[in-house]
């Protein structure tokens, strides 16, 4: 496959061609999930600026949000802080015919909460012990659980952070937590390693994706998802538009006169 001359990254034209093919297959997967009432959870984790948002966008931009539901929970409220840790995540679990995509998940406890001191070492230890059990209950209940970790290199992460700082269209992506994480690279690496050791199980394994090349990473993620969930193409009846009825016909544009339209600046 063609590469750019500069850094060996995939060319946009090649990327878009491959992405279109995969997105057609995602539509077939969507029909199958809906027809078979499958329940799917896809977890996206990784370092800050690893490309999770762009990958999720590529995954979901051509499918129905009623089937592919993205869940990006905000910080917990005071009430939620008093609940069982996993409770607010379990409330988002899929019903039959749904794929729930967690943009960050309960693994916050193994990452940012642990590194930044938002939970105690005892809470962190307990999470790592209980998480595999909870995931086994979910899998045994018929949920297809896919756990993905996007791994970006140190230099590439710095390049992306710098680009965000200089681009007013992307500055919103930077938070104080992001900049703090930048300085704690190895703390996050150790937290990641502990998480993998405790939660990379046979029933709910982790799959890692190198994401220095965002385009390749997106394609590899979608390809993996399509290969993980067995599906078949669902036969659809060909849609035919019915003739428009002229019953009650009137000048429906004349009735709009006098109303205010948006100024046509373009």
PDB file of C-alpha atoms in Angstrom:
ATOM      1  CA  UNK A   1       0.000   0.000   0.000  1.00  0.00           C
ATOM      2  CA  UNK A   2       1.311   3.466  -0.849  1.00  0.00           C
ATOM      3  CA  UNK A   3       3.035   5.574   1.753  1.00  0.00           C
ATOM      4  CA  UNK A   4       3.944   9.235   2.098  1.00  0.00           C
ATOM      5  CA  UNK A   5       7.540  10.039   1.347  1.00  0.00           C
ATOM      6  CA  UNK A   6       8.047  11.901   4.627  1.00  0.00           C
ATOM      7  CA  UNK A   7       7.260   9.629   7.562  1.00  0.00           C
ATOM      8  CA  UNK A   8       5.935   6.440   6.020  1.00  0.00           C
ATOM      9  CA  UNK A   9       2.374   7.327   6.934  1.00  0.00           C
ATOM     10  CA  UNK A  10      -0.545   6.119   4.887  1.00  0.00           C
ATOM     11  CA  UNK A  11      -1.721   8.471   2.164  1.00  0.00           C
ATOM     12  CA  UNK A  12      -5.175   9.988   2.554  1.00  0.00           C
ATOM     13  CA  UNK A  13      -6.383   8.663  -0.805  1.00  0.00           C
ATOM     14  CA  UNK A  14      -5.434   5.079   0.088  1.00  0.00           C
ATOM     15  CA  UNK A  15      -6.903   5.483   3.558  1.00  0.00           C
ATOM     16  CA  UNK A  16     -10.253   6.778   2.325  1.00  0.00           C
ATOM     17  CA  UNK A  17     -10.504   3.974  -0.233  1.00  0.00           C
ATOM     18  CA  UNK A  18      -9.941   1.284   2.394  1.00  0.00           C
ATOM     19  CA  UNK A  19     -12.129   3.032   4.960  1.00  0.00           C
ATOM     20  CA  UNK A  20     -15.090   3.085   2.580  1.00  0.00           C
ATOM     21  CA  UNK A  21     -14.832  -0.683   2.094  1.00  0.00           C
ATOM     22  CA  UNK A  22     -14.746  -1.286   5.835  1.00  0.00           C
ATOM     23  CA  UNK A  23     -17.632   1.095   6.496  1.00  0.00           C
ATOM     24  CA  UNK A  24     -19.790  -0.847   4.030  1.00  0.00           C
ATOM     25  CA  UNK A  25     -19.028  -3.973   6.067  1.00  0.00           C
ATOM     26  CA  UNK A  26     -19.895  -2.102   9.269  1.00  0.00           C
ATOM     27  CA  UNK A  27     -23.345  -1.449   7.798  1.00  0.00           C
ATOM     28  CA  UNK A  28     -23.725  -5.185   7.163  1.00  0.00           C
ATOM     29  CA  UNK A  29     -22.553  -5.860  10.739  1.00  0.00           C
ATOM     30  CA  UNK A  30     -25.106  -3.355  11.999  1.00  0.00           C
ATOM     31  CA  UNK A  31     -27.946  -5.182  10.235  1.00  0.00           C
ATOM     32  CA  UNK A  32     -26.762  -8.509  11.663  1.00  0.00           C
ATOM     33  CA  UNK A  33     -26.452  -7.180  15.224  1.00  0.00           C
ATOM     34  CA  UNK A  34     -29.949  -5.744  15.010  1.00  0.00           C
ATOM     35  CA  UNK A  35     -31.457  -8.878  13.437  1.00  0.00           C
ATOM     36  CA  UNK A  36     -29.805 -11.258  15.912  1.00  0.00           C
ATOM     37  CA  UNK A  37     -30.288  -8.983  18.943  1.00  0.00           C
ATOM     38  CA  UNK A  38     -26.606  -9.202  19.742  1.00  0.00           C
ATOM     39  CA  UNK A  39     -25.143  -7.247  22.669  1.00  0.00           C
ATOM     40  CA  UNK A  40     -21.693  -5.800  22.095  1.00  0.00           C
ATOM     41  CA  UNK A  41     -19.368  -3.616  24.163  1.00  0.00           C
ATOM     42  CA  UNK A  42     -16.283  -2.025  22.624  1.00  0.00           C
ATOM     43  CA  UNK A  43     -13.876  -0.336  25.037  1.00  0.00           C
ATOM     44  CA  UNK A  44     -11.416   2.258  23.778  1.00  0.00           C
ATOM     45  CA  UNK A  45      -8.527   3.016  26.098  1.00  0.00           C
ATOM     46  CA  UNK A  46      -5.066   4.439  25.590  1.00  0.00           C
ATOM     47  CA  UNK A  47      -2.840   7.351  26.395  1.00  0.00           C
ATOM     48  CA  UNK A  48      -4.003  10.919  25.871  1.00  0.00           C
ATOM     49  CA  UNK A  49      -3.727  11.915  22.186  1.00  0.00           C
ATOM     50  CA  UNK A  50      -3.561   8.254  21.141  1.00  0.00           C
ATOM     51  CA  UNK A  51      -6.330   8.808  18.578  1.00  0.00           C
ATOM     52  CA  UNK A  52      -9.354   7.309  20.315  1.00  0.00           C
ATOM     53  CA  UNK A  53     -11.768  10.056  19.263  1.00  0.00           C
ATOM     54  CA  UNK A  54     -10.822   9.959  15.589  1.00  0.00           C
ATOM     55  CA  UNK A  55     -11.001   6.176  15.530  1.00  0.00           C
ATOM     56  CA  UNK A  56     -14.462   6.174  17.095  1.00  0.00           C
ATOM     57  CA  UNK A  57     -15.593   8.799  14.573  1.00  0.00           C
ATOM     58  CA  UNK A  58     -14.365   6.656  11.654  1.00  0.00           C
ATOM     59  CA  UNK A  59     -16.111   3.654  13.176  1.00  0.00           C
ATOM     60  CA  UNK A  60     -19.467   5.339  13.683  1.00  0.00           C
ATOM     61  CA  UNK A  61     -19.842   8.042  11.013  1.00  0.00           C
ATOM     62  CA  UNK A  62     -21.755   5.840   8.515  1.00  0.00           C
ATOM     63  CA  UNK A  63     -23.873   3.759  10.885  1.00  0.00           C
ATOM     64  CA  UNK A  64     -26.934   4.391  13.023  1.00  0.00           C
ATOM     65  CA  UNK A  65     -26.411   5.932  16.475  1.00  0.00           C
ATOM     66  CA  UNK A  66     -29.344   3.788  17.600  1.00  0.00           C
ATOM     67  CA  UNK A  67     -27.215   0.684  17.060  1.00  0.00           C
ATOM     68  CA  UNK A  68     -23.698   2.057  17.560  1.00  0.00           C
ATOM     69  CA  UNK A  69     -24.103   4.072  20.750  1.00  0.00           C
ATOM     70  CA  UNK A  70     -21.097   6.052  21.968  1.00  0.00           C
ATOM     71  CA  UNK A  71     -20.815   6.457  25.723  1.00  0.00           C
ATOM     72  CA  UNK A  72     -18.371   9.062  27.042  1.00  0.00           C
ATOM     73  CA  UNK A  73     -19.312   9.598  30.673  1.00  0.00           C
ATOM     74  CA  UNK A  74     -18.380  12.861  32.417  1.00  0.00           C
ATOM     75  CA  UNK A  75     -16.809  13.023  35.865  1.00  0.00           C
ATOM     76  CA  UNK A  76     -19.071  11.314  38.424  1.00  0.00           C
ATOM     77  CA  UNK A  77     -21.512  13.368  40.463  1.00  0.00           C
ATOM     78  CA  UNK A  78     -21.450  13.313  44.254  1.00  0.00           C
ATOM     79  CA  UNK A  79     -24.276  10.777  44.196  1.00  0.00           C
ATOM     80  CA  UNK A  80     -22.431   8.549  41.722  1.00  0.00           C
ATOM     81  CA  UNK A  81     -19.283   8.742  43.836  1.00  0.00           C
ATOM     82  CA  UNK A  82     -21.251   7.097  46.642  1.00  0.00           C
ATOM     83  CA  UNK A  83     -22.409   4.234  44.396  1.00  0.00           C
ATOM     84  CA  UNK A  84     -20.584   1.048  43.538  1.00  0.00           C
ATOM     85  CA  UNK A  85     -17.740   2.059  41.257  1.00  0.00           C
ATOM     86  CA  UNK A  86     -18.950   0.114  38.219  1.00  0.00           C
ATOM     87  CA  UNK A  87     -22.618   0.989  38.717  1.00  0.00           C
ATOM     88  CA  UNK A  88     -22.829   3.972  36.378  1.00  0.00           C
ATOM     89  CA  UNK A  89     -21.051   2.037  33.646  1.00  0.00           C
ATOM     90  CA  UNK A  90     -23.278  -1.024  33.972  1.00  0.00           C
ATOM     91  CA  UNK A  91     -26.295   1.265  33.504  1.00  0.00           C
ATOM     92  CA  UNK A  92     -24.974   1.934  29.982  1.00  0.00           C
ATOM     93  CA  UNK A  93     -24.596  -1.738  29.004  1.00  0.00           C
ATOM     94  CA  UNK A  94     -26.290  -2.737  25.722  1.00  0.00           C
ATOM     95  CA  UNK A  95     -29.710  -4.212  25.205  1.00  0.00           C
ATOM     96  CA  UNK A  96     -30.283  -6.683  22.358  1.00  0.00           C
ATOM     97  CA  UNK A  97     -29.373  -5.158  19.003  1.00  0.00           C
ATOM     98  CA  UNK A  98     -26.948  -2.575  20.390  1.00  0.00           C
ATOM     99  CA  UNK A  99     -23.214  -1.925  20.222  1.00  0.00           C
ATOM    100  CA  UNK A 100     -22.058   0.348  23.036  1.00  0.00           C
ATOM    101  CA  UNK A 101     -18.718   2.064  22.499  1.00  0.00           C
ATOM    102  CA  UNK A 102     -17.059   3.297  25.672  1.00  0.00           C
ATOM    103  CA  UNK A 103     -14.792   6.283  24.997  1.00  0.00           C
ATOM    104  CA  UNK A 104     -12.914   5.695  28.222  1.00  0.00           C
ATOM    105  CA  UNK A 105     -14.510   3.214  30.574  1.00  0.00           C
ATOM    106  CA  UNK A 106     -14.290   1.696  34.032  1.00  0.00           C
ATOM    107  CA  UNK A 107     -10.577   1.371  33.313  1.00  0.00           C
ATOM    108  CA  UNK A 108     -10.283   5.019  34.350  1.00  0.00           C
ATOM    109  CA  UNK A 109      -9.695   3.559  37.802  1.00  0.00           C
ATOM    110  CA  UNK A 110      -6.662   1.661  36.539  1.00  0.00           C
ATOM    111  CA  UNK A 111      -5.284   4.711  34.748  1.00  0.00           C
ATOM    112  CA  UNK A 112      -5.977   8.357  35.446  1.00  0.00           C
ATOM    113  CA  UNK A 113      -7.637   7.823  38.845  1.00  0.00           C
ATOM    114  CA  UNK A 114      -4.721   5.738  40.091  1.00  0.00           C
ATOM    115  CA  UNK A 115      -1.940   7.900  38.653  1.00  0.00           C
ATOM    116  CA  UNK A 116      -3.500  11.217  39.705  1.00  0.00           C
ATOM    117  CA  UNK A 117      -4.412   9.988  43.193  1.00  0.00           C
ATOM    118  CA  UNK A 118      -8.196  10.215  42.696  1.00  0.00           C
ATOM    119  CA  UNK A 119      -8.601   6.794  44.265  1.00  0.00           C
ATOM    120  CA  UNK A 120      -6.714   5.097  47.061  1.00  0.00           C
ATOM    121  CA  UNK A 121      -4.168   2.324  46.460  1.00  0.00           C
ATOM    122  CA  UNK A 122      -6.647  -0.032  48.141  1.00  0.00           C
ATOM    123  CA  UNK A 123      -9.415   1.014  45.727  1.00  0.00           C
ATOM    124  CA  UNK A 124      -7.051   0.458  42.799  1.00  0.00           C
ATOM    125  CA  UNK A 125      -6.018  -2.981  44.059  1.00  0.00           C
ATOM    126  CA  UNK A 126      -9.626  -3.994  44.644  1.00  0.00           C
ATOM    127  CA  UNK A 127     -10.615  -2.865  41.146  1.00  0.00           C
ATOM    128  CA  UNK A 128      -7.894  -4.948  39.511  1.00  0.00           C
ATOM    129  CA  UNK A 129      -9.027  -7.978  41.508  1.00  0.00           C
ATOM    130  CA  UNK A 130     -12.758  -7.620  40.836  1.00  0.00           C
ATOM    131  CA  UNK A 131     -12.751  -6.308  37.256  1.00  0.00           C
ATOM    132  CA  UNK A 132     -12.055  -9.686  35.597  1.00  0.00           C
ATOM    133  CA  UNK A 133     -14.911 -11.233  37.588  1.00  0.00           C
ATOM    134  CA  UNK A 134     -17.394  -8.543  36.549  1.00  0.00           C
ATOM    135  CA  UNK A 135     -16.321  -8.876  32.924  1.00  0.00           C
ATOM    136  CA  UNK A 136     -16.777 -12.637  33.108  1.00  0.00           C
ATOM    137  CA  UNK A 137     -20.332 -12.157  34.361  1.00  0.00           C
ATOM    138  CA  UNK A 138     -20.976  -9.851  31.384  1.00  0.00           C
ATOM    139  CA  UNK A 139     -19.481 -12.283  28.866  1.00  0.00           C
ATOM    140  CA  UNK A 140     -21.321 -15.234  30.401  1.00  0.00           C
ATOM    141  CA  UNK A 141     -24.551 -13.221  30.030  1.00  0.00           C
ATOM    142  CA  UNK A 142     -23.997 -13.108  26.266  1.00  0.00           C
ATOM    143  CA  UNK A 143     -22.212  -9.780  25.844  1.00  0.00           C
ATOM    144  CA  UNK A 144     -19.442  -9.664  23.246  1.00  0.00           C
ATOM    145  CA  UNK A 145     -16.693  -7.646  24.959  1.00  0.00           C
ATOM    146  CA  UNK A 146     -13.914  -6.106  22.867  1.00  0.00           C
ATOM    147  CA  UNK A 147     -11.160  -4.232  24.719  1.00  0.00           C
ATOM    148  CA  UNK A 148      -8.840  -2.044  22.651  1.00  0.00           C
ATOM    149  CA  UNK A 149      -5.750  -0.119  23.757  1.00  0.00           C
ATOM    150  CA  UNK A 150      -4.298   2.496  21.403  1.00  0.00           C
ATOM    151  CA  UNK A 151      -0.573   2.839  22.049  1.00  0.00           C
ATOM    152  CA  UNK A 152       1.031   6.066  20.845  1.00  0.00           C
ATOM    153  CA  UNK A 153       4.763   6.738  21.086  1.00  0.00           C
ATOM    154  CA  UNK A 154       6.304   9.420  23.271  1.00  0.00           C
ATOM    155  CA  UNK A 155       7.495  11.605  20.394  1.00  0.00           C
ATOM    156  CA  UNK A 156       4.233  11.332  18.481  1.00  0.00           C
ATOM    157  CA  UNK A 157       2.211  12.230  21.574  1.00  0.00           C
ATOM    158  CA  UNK A 158       4.337  15.349  22.049  1.00  0.00           C
ATOM    159  CA  UNK A 159       3.853  16.297  18.399  1.00  0.00           C
ATOM    160  CA  UNK A 160       0.068  15.969  18.753  1.00  0.00           C
ATOM    161  CA  UNK A 161      -0.047  17.968  21.968  1.00  0.00           C
ATOM    162  CA  UNK A 162       2.007  20.724  20.337  1.00  0.00           C
ATOM    163  CA  UNK A 163      -0.324  20.764  17.327  1.00  0.00           C
ATOM    164  CA  UNK A 164      -3.319  21.142  19.639  1.00  0.00           C
ATOM    165  CA  UNK A 165      -1.719  24.058  21.458  1.00  0.00           C
ATOM    166  CA  UNK A 166      -1.118  25.905  18.192  1.00  0.00           C
ATOM    167  CA  UNK A 167      -4.443  25.098  16.467  1.00  0.00           C
ATOM    168  CA  UNK A 168      -7.504  27.040  17.701  1.00  0.00           C
ATOM    169  CA  UNK A 169      -9.748  24.315  16.236  1.00  0.00           C
ATOM    170  CA  UNK A 170      -8.163  21.706  18.487  1.00  0.00           C
ATOM    171  CA  UNK A 171      -7.309  23.642  21.639  1.00  0.00           C
ATOM    172  CA  UNK A 172     -10.553  22.448  23.214  1.00  0.00           C
ATOM    173  CA  UNK A 173      -9.070  18.950  23.246  1.00  0.00           C
ATOM    174  CA  UNK A 174      -6.448  20.034  25.792  1.00  0.00           C
ATOM    175  CA  UNK A 175      -7.359  19.916  29.462  1.00  0.00           C
ATOM    176  CA  UNK A 176      -5.247  20.406  32.590  1.00  0.00           C
ATOM    177  CA  UNK A 177      -5.448  16.622  33.022  1.00  0.00           C
ATOM    178  CA  UNK A 178      -3.928  16.133  29.571  1.00  0.00           C
ATOM    179  CA  UNK A 179      -0.976  18.395  30.232  1.00  0.00           C
ATOM    180  CA  UNK A 180      -0.433  16.772  33.625  1.00  0.00           C
ATOM    181  CA  UNK A 181      -0.431  13.335  32.016  1.00  0.00           C
ATOM    182  CA  UNK A 182       2.227  14.510  29.559  1.00  0.00           C
ATOM    183  CA  UNK A 183       4.709  14.917  32.381  1.00  0.00           C
ATOM    184  CA  UNK A 184       3.878  11.539  33.928  1.00  0.00           C
ATOM    185  CA  UNK A 185       4.619   9.275  30.979  1.00  0.00           C
ATOM    186  CA  UNK A 186       6.276   6.508  32.979  1.00  0.00           C
ATOM    187  CA  UNK A 187       3.699   6.638  35.780  1.00  0.00           C
ATOM    188  CA  UNK A 188       1.048   5.915  33.157  1.00  0.00           C
ATOM    189  CA  UNK A 189       3.228   3.211  31.615  1.00  0.00           C
ATOM    190  CA  UNK A 190       3.499   1.400  34.960  1.00  0.00           C
ATOM    191  CA  UNK A 191      -0.251   1.760  35.556  1.00  0.00           C
ATOM    192  CA  UNK A 192      -0.881   0.351  32.068  1.00  0.00           C
ATOM    193  CA  UNK A 193       1.403  -2.613  32.720  1.00  0.00           C
ATOM    194  CA  UNK A 194      -0.346  -3.410  36.017  1.00  0.00           C
ATOM    195  CA  UNK A 195      -3.724  -3.177  34.308  1.00  0.00           C
ATOM    196  CA  UNK A 196      -2.742  -5.569  31.532  1.00  0.00           C
ATOM    197  CA  UNK A 197      -1.273  -8.066  33.961  1.00  0.00           C
ATOM    198  CA  UNK A 198      -4.478  -8.181  36.016  1.00  0.00           C
ATOM    199  CA  UNK A 199      -7.182  -7.838  33.352  1.00  0.00           C
ATOM    200  CA  UNK A 200      -5.839  -9.418  30.137  1.00  0.00           C
ATOM    201  CA  UNK A 201      -7.907 -12.560  30.561  1.00  0.00           C
ATOM    202  CA  UNK A 202      -8.975 -15.402  28.316  1.00  0.00           C
ATOM    203  CA  UNK A 203     -12.631 -14.350  28.483  1.00  0.00           C
ATOM    204  CA  UNK A 204     -11.890 -10.634  27.999  1.00  0.00           C
ATOM    205  CA  UNK A 205      -8.480 -10.140  26.368  1.00  0.00           C
ATOM    206  CA  UNK A 206      -6.880  -6.821  25.501  1.00  0.00           C
ATOM    207  CA  UNK A 207      -5.854  -6.058  21.926  1.00  0.00           C
ATOM    208  CA  UNK A 208      -3.236  -3.374  21.314  1.00  0.00           C
ATOM    209  CA  UNK A 209      -2.988  -1.104  18.289  1.00  0.00           C
ATOM    210  CA  UNK A 210       0.016   1.024  17.368  1.00  0.00           C
ATOM    211  CA  UNK A 211      -1.449   4.460  16.647  1.00  0.00           C
ATOM    212  CA  UNK A 212       1.462   6.677  15.593  1.00  0.00           C
ATOM    213  CA  UNK A 213      -0.096   6.479  12.120  1.00  0.00           C
ATOM    214  CA  UNK A 214      -3.701   7.424  12.852  1.00  0.00           C
ATOM    215  CA  UNK A 215      -5.034   6.261   9.515  1.00  0.00           C
ATOM    216  CA  UNK A 216      -3.563   2.793   9.738  1.00  0.00           C
ATOM    217  CA  UNK A 217      -4.700   2.521  13.355  1.00  0.00           C
ATOM    218  CA  UNK A 218      -8.312   3.329  12.441  1.00  0.00           C
ATOM    219  CA  UNK A 219      -8.373   0.768   9.659  1.00  0.00           C
ATOM    220  CA  UNK A 220      -6.773  -1.891  11.855  1.00  0.00           C
ATOM    221  CA  UNK A 221      -9.281  -1.271  14.645  1.00  0.00           C
ATOM    222  CA  UNK A 222     -12.310  -1.527  12.349  1.00  0.00           C
ATOM    223  CA  UNK A 223     -10.891  -4.608  10.641  1.00  0.00           C
ATOM    224  CA  UNK A 224     -10.343  -6.250  14.024  1.00  0.00           C
ATOM    225  CA  UNK A 225     -13.894  -5.503  15.161  1.00  0.00           C
ATOM    226  CA  UNK A 226     -15.319  -6.944  11.939  1.00  0.00           C
ATOM    227  CA  UNK A 227     -13.198 -10.065  12.393  1.00  0.00           C
ATOM    228  CA  UNK A 228     -14.141 -10.491  16.052  1.00  0.00           C
ATOM    229  CA  UNK A 229     -17.935 -10.395  15.667  1.00  0.00           C
ATOM    230  CA  UNK A 230     -19.178 -13.168  13.329  1.00  0.00           C
ATOM    231  CA  UNK A 231     -21.821 -11.721  10.999  1.00  0.00           C
ATOM    232  CA  UNK A 232     -23.595 -12.372   7.747  1.00  0.00           C
ATOM    233  CA  UNK A 233     -25.096 -10.037   5.201  1.00  0.00           C
ATOM    234  CA  UNK A 234     -28.788  -9.577   5.932  1.00  0.00           C
ATOM    235  CA  UNK A 235     -30.950  -9.587   2.804  1.00  0.00           C
ATOM    236  CA  UNK A 236     -32.917  -6.378   2.498  1.00  0.00           C
ATOM    237  CA  UNK A 237     -36.030  -5.802   0.422  1.00  0.00           C
ATOM    238  CA  UNK A 238     -35.426  -3.199  -2.260  1.00  0.00           C
ATOM    239  CA  UNK A 239     -36.984   0.100  -1.224  1.00  0.00           C
ATOM    240  CA  UNK A 240     -39.377   1.739  -3.665  1.00  0.00           C
ATOM    241  CA  UNK A 241     -40.697   5.246  -3.221  1.00  0.00           C
ATOM    242  CA  UNK A 242     -44.511   5.421  -3.418  1.00  0.00           C
ATOM    243  CA  UNK A 243     -46.123   7.982  -5.745  1.00  0.00           C
ATOM    244  CA  UNK A 244     -46.905  11.318  -4.117  1.00  0.00           C
ATOM    245  CA  UNK A 245     -50.597  11.949  -3.633  1.00  0.00           C
ATOM    246  CA  UNK A 246     -52.075  15.129  -5.118  1.00  0.00           C
ATOM    247  CA  UNK A 247     -54.986  14.987  -2.699  1.00  0.00           C
ATOM    248  CA  UNK A 248     -55.255  18.291  -0.872  1.00  0.00           C
ATOM    249  CA  UNK A 249     -52.783  19.919  -3.250  1.00  0.00           C
ATOM    250  CA  UNK A 250     -52.050  23.616  -2.693  1.00  0.00           C
ATOM    251  CA  UNK A 251     -49.207  26.147  -3.105  1.00  0.00           C
ATOM    252  CA  UNK A 252     -47.209  25.193  -0.036  1.00  0.00           C
ATOM    253  CA  UNK A 253     -44.447  27.673  -0.863  1.00  0.00           C
ATOM    254  CA  UNK A 254     -46.770  30.665  -0.960  1.00  0.00           C
ATOM    255  CA  UNK A 255     -47.719  29.992   2.662  1.00  0.00           C
ATOM    256  CA  UNK A 256     -44.083  30.620   3.660  1.00  0.00           C
ATOM    257  CA  UNK A 257     -44.056  34.167   2.373  1.00  0.00           C
ATOM    258  CA  UNK A 258     -43.575  36.722   5.097  1.00  0.00           C
ATOM    259  CA  UNK A 259     -41.703  34.299   7.358  1.00  0.00           C
ATOM    260  CA  UNK A 260     -38.055  34.995   8.122  1.00  0.00           C
ATOM    261  CA  UNK A 261     -35.416  32.723   6.588  1.00  0.00           C
ATOM    262  CA  UNK A 262     -31.787  32.643   7.639  1.00  0.00           C
ATOM    263  CA  UNK A 263     -29.690  35.178   5.710  1.00  0.00           C
ATOM    264  CA  UNK A 264     -28.126  33.481   2.674  1.00  0.00           C
ATOM    265  CA  UNK A 265     -24.468  34.441   3.080  1.00  0.00           C
ATOM    266  CA  UNK A 266     -23.163  31.569   0.979  1.00  0.00           C
TER     267      UNK A 266
END
